[in-house]
PDB file of C-alpha atoms in Angstrom:
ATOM      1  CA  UNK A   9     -60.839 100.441  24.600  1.00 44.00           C
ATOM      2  CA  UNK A  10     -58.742  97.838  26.370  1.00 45.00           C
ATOM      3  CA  UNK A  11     -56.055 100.357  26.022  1.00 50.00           C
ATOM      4  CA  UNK A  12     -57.730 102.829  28.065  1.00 71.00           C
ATOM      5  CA  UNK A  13     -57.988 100.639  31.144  1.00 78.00           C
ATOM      6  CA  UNK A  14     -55.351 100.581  33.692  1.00 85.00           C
ATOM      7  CA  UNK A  15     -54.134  97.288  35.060  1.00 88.00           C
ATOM      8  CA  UNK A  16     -56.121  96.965  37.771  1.00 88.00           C
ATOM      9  CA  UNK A  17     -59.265  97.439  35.625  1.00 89.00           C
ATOM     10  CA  UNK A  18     -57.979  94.477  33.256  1.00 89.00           C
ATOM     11  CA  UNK A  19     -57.339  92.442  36.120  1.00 92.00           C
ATOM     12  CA  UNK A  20     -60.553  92.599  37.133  1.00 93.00           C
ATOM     13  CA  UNK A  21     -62.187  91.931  33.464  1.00 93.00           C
ATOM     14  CA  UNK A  22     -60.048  88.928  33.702  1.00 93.00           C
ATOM     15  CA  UNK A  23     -61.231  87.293  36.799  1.00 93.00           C
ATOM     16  CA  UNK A  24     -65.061  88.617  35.533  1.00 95.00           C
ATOM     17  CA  UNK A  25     -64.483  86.780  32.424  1.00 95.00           C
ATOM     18  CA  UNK A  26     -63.227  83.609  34.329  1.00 95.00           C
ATOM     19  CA  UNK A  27     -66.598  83.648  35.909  1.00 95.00           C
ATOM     20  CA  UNK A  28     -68.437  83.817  33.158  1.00 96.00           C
ATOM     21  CA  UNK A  29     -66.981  81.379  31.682  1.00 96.00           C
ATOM     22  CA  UNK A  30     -67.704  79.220  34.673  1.00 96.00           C
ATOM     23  CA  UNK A  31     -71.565  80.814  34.189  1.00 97.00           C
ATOM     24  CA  UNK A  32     -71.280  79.191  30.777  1.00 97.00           C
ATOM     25  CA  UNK A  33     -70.807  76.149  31.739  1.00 97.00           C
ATOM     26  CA  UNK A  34     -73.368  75.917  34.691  1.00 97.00           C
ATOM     27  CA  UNK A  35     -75.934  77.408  32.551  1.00 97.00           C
ATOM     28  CA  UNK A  36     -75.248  73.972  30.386  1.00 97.00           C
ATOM     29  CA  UNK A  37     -75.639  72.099  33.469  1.00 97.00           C
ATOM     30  CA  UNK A  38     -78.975  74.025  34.725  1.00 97.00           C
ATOM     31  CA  UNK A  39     -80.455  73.056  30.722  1.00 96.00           C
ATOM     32  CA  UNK A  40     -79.378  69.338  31.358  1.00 96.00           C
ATOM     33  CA  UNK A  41     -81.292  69.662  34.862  1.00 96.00           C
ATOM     34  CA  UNK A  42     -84.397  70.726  33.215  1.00 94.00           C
ATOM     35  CA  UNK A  43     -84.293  68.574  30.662  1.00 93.00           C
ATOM     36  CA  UNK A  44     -83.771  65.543  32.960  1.00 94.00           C
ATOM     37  CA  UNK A  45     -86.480  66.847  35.110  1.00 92.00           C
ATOM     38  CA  UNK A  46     -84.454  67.312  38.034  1.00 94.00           C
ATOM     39  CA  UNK A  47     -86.037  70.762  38.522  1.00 92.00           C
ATOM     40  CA  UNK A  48     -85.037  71.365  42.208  1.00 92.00           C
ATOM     41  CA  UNK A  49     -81.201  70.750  41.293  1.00 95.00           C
ATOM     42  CA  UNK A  50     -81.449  73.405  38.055  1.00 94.00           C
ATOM     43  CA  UNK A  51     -83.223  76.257  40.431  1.00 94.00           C
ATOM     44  CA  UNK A  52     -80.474  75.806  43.028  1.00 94.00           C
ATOM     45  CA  UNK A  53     -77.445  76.003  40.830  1.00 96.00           C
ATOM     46  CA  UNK A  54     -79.159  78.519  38.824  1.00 96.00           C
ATOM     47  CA  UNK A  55     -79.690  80.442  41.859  1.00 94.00           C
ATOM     48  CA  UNK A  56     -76.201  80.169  43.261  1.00 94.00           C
ATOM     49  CA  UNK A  57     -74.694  81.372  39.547  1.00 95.00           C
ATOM     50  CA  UNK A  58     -77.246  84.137  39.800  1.00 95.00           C
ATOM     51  CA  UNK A  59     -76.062  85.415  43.587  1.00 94.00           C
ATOM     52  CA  UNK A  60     -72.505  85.629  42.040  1.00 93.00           C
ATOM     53  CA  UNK A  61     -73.294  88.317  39.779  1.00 93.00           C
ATOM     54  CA  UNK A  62     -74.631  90.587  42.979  1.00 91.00           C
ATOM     55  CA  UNK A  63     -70.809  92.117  43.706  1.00 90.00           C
ATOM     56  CA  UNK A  64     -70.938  92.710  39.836  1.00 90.00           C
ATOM     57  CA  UNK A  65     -74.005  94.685  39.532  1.00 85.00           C
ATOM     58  CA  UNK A  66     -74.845  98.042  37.640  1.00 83.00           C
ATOM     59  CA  UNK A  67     -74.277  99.480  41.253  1.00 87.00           C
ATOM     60  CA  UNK A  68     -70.236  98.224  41.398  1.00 90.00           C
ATOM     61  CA  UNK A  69     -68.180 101.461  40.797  1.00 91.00           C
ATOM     62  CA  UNK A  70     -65.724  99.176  38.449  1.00 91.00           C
ATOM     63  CA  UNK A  71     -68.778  98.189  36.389  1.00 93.00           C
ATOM     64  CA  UNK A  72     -69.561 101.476  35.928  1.00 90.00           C
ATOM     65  CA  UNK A  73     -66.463 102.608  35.094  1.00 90.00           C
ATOM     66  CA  UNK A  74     -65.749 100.046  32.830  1.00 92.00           C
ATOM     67  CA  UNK A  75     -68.973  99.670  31.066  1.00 92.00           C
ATOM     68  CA  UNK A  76     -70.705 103.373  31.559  1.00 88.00           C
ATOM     69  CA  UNK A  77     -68.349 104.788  28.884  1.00 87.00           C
ATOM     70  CA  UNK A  78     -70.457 104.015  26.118  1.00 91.00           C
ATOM     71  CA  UNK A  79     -74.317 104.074  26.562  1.00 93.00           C
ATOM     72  CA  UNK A  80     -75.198 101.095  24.835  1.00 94.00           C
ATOM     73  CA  UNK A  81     -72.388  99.014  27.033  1.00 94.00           C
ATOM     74  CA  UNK A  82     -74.477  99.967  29.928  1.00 92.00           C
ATOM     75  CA  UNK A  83     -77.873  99.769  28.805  1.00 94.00           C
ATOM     76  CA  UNK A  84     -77.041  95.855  28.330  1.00 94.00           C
ATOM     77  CA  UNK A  85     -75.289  95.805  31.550  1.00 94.00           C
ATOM     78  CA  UNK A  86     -78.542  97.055  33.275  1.00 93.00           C
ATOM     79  CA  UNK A  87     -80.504  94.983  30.818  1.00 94.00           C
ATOM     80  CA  UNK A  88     -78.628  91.643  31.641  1.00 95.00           C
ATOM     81  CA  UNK A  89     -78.687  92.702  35.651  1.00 94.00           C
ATOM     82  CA  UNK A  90     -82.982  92.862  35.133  1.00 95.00           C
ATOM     83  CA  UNK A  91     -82.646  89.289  33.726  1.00 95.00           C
ATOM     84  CA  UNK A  92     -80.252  87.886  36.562  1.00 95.00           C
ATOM     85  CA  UNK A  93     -82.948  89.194  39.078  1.00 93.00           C
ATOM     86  CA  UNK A  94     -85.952  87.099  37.250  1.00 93.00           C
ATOM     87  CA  UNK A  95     -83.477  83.974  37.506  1.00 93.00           C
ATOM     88  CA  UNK A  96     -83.153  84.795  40.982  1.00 89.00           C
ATOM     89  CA  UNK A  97     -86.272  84.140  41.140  1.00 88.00           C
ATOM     90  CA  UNK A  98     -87.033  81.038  38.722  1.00 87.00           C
ATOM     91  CA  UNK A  99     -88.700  78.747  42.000  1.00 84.00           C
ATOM     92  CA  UNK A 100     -92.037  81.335  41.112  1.00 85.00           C
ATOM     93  CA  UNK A 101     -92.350  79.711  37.447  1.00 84.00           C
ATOM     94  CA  UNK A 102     -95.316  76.899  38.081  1.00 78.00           C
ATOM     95  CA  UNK A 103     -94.255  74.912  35.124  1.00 76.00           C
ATOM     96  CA  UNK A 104     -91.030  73.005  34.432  1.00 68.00           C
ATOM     97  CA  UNK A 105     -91.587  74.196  31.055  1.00 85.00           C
ATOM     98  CA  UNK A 106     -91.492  77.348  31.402  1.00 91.00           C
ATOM     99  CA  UNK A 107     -88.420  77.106  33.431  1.00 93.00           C
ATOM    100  CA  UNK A 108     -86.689  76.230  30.453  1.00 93.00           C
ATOM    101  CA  UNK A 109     -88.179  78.053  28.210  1.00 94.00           C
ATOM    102  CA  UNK A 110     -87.353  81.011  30.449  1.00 95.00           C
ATOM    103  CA  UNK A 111     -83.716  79.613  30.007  1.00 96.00           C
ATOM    104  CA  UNK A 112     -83.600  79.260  26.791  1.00 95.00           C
ATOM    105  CA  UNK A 113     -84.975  82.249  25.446  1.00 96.00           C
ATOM    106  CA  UNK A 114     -84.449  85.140  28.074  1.00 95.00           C
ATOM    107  CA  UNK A 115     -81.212  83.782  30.211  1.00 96.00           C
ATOM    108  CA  UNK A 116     -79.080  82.200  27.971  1.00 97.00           C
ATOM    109  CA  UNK A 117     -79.348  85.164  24.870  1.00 97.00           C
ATOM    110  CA  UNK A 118     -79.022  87.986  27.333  1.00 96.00           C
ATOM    111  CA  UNK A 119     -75.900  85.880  28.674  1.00 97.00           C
ATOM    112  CA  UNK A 120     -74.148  85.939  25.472  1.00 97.00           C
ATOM    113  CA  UNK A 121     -75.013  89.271  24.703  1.00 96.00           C
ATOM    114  CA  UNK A 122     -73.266  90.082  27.843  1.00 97.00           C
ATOM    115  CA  UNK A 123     -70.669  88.014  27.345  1.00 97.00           C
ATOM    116  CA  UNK A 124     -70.030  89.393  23.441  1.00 96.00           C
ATOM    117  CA  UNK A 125     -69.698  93.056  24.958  1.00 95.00           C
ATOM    118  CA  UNK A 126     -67.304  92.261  28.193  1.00 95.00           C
ATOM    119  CA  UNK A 127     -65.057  90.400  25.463  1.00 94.00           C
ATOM    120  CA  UNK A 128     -64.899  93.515  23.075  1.00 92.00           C
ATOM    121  CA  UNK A 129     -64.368  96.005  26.248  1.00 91.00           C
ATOM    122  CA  UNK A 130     -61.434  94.118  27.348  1.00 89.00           C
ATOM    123  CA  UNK A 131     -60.469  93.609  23.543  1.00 84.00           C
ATOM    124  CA  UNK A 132     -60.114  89.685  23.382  1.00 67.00           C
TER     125      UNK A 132
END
């Protein structure tokens, strides 16, 4: 598929990927947070990483060029956009353990799924 895009479009798959690599890493950091019980720190930073996807959402007309050719590439891109929005909203979990158990098993998995299919759209 990376063939199909034009330069711009690959440009733009490279500067997403550079930010979620970045993502990667401050997920790492938010897990650390938690862990530590520094629970105000991980729901800011994970709040700030989670505004950053907004420009990138299922609504961006690159997205959906990019990702709508194939059903299933957008189903996860709508998918991972539902789980951004609970993050956005992590504060509302009562329990620090279930802010890292929301981490853990809903955040981080949907991240790497994401992650998997930009990687195979722009063929690295």
């Amino acid at each position: 598929m990376s063939q199909q895009l034009r330069e711009s479009e690959r440009k733009f798959l490279r500067l997403y990927m550079e930010w979620l690599n970045t993502v990667e890493e401050g997920l790492m950091s938010v897990s650390s947070f938690y862990r530590e019980g520094h629970t105000d720190s991980g729901d800011r930073l994970l709040a700030q990483m989670m505004e950053g996807f907004v420009p990138f959402d299922a609504s961006n007309m690159t997205m959906k060029y990019i990702f709508g050719r194939e059903e299933k590439h957008e189903e996860e891109l709508n998918r991972f956009q539902e789980v951004v929005e609970k993050a956005s909203a992590i504060e509302e979990l009562n329990e620090e353990g279930e802010r890292f158990r929301f981490l853990t098993k809903e955040i981080i998995p949907a991240f790497q799924r994401w992650k998997l299919i930009v990687w195979q759209v722009a063929g690295k």
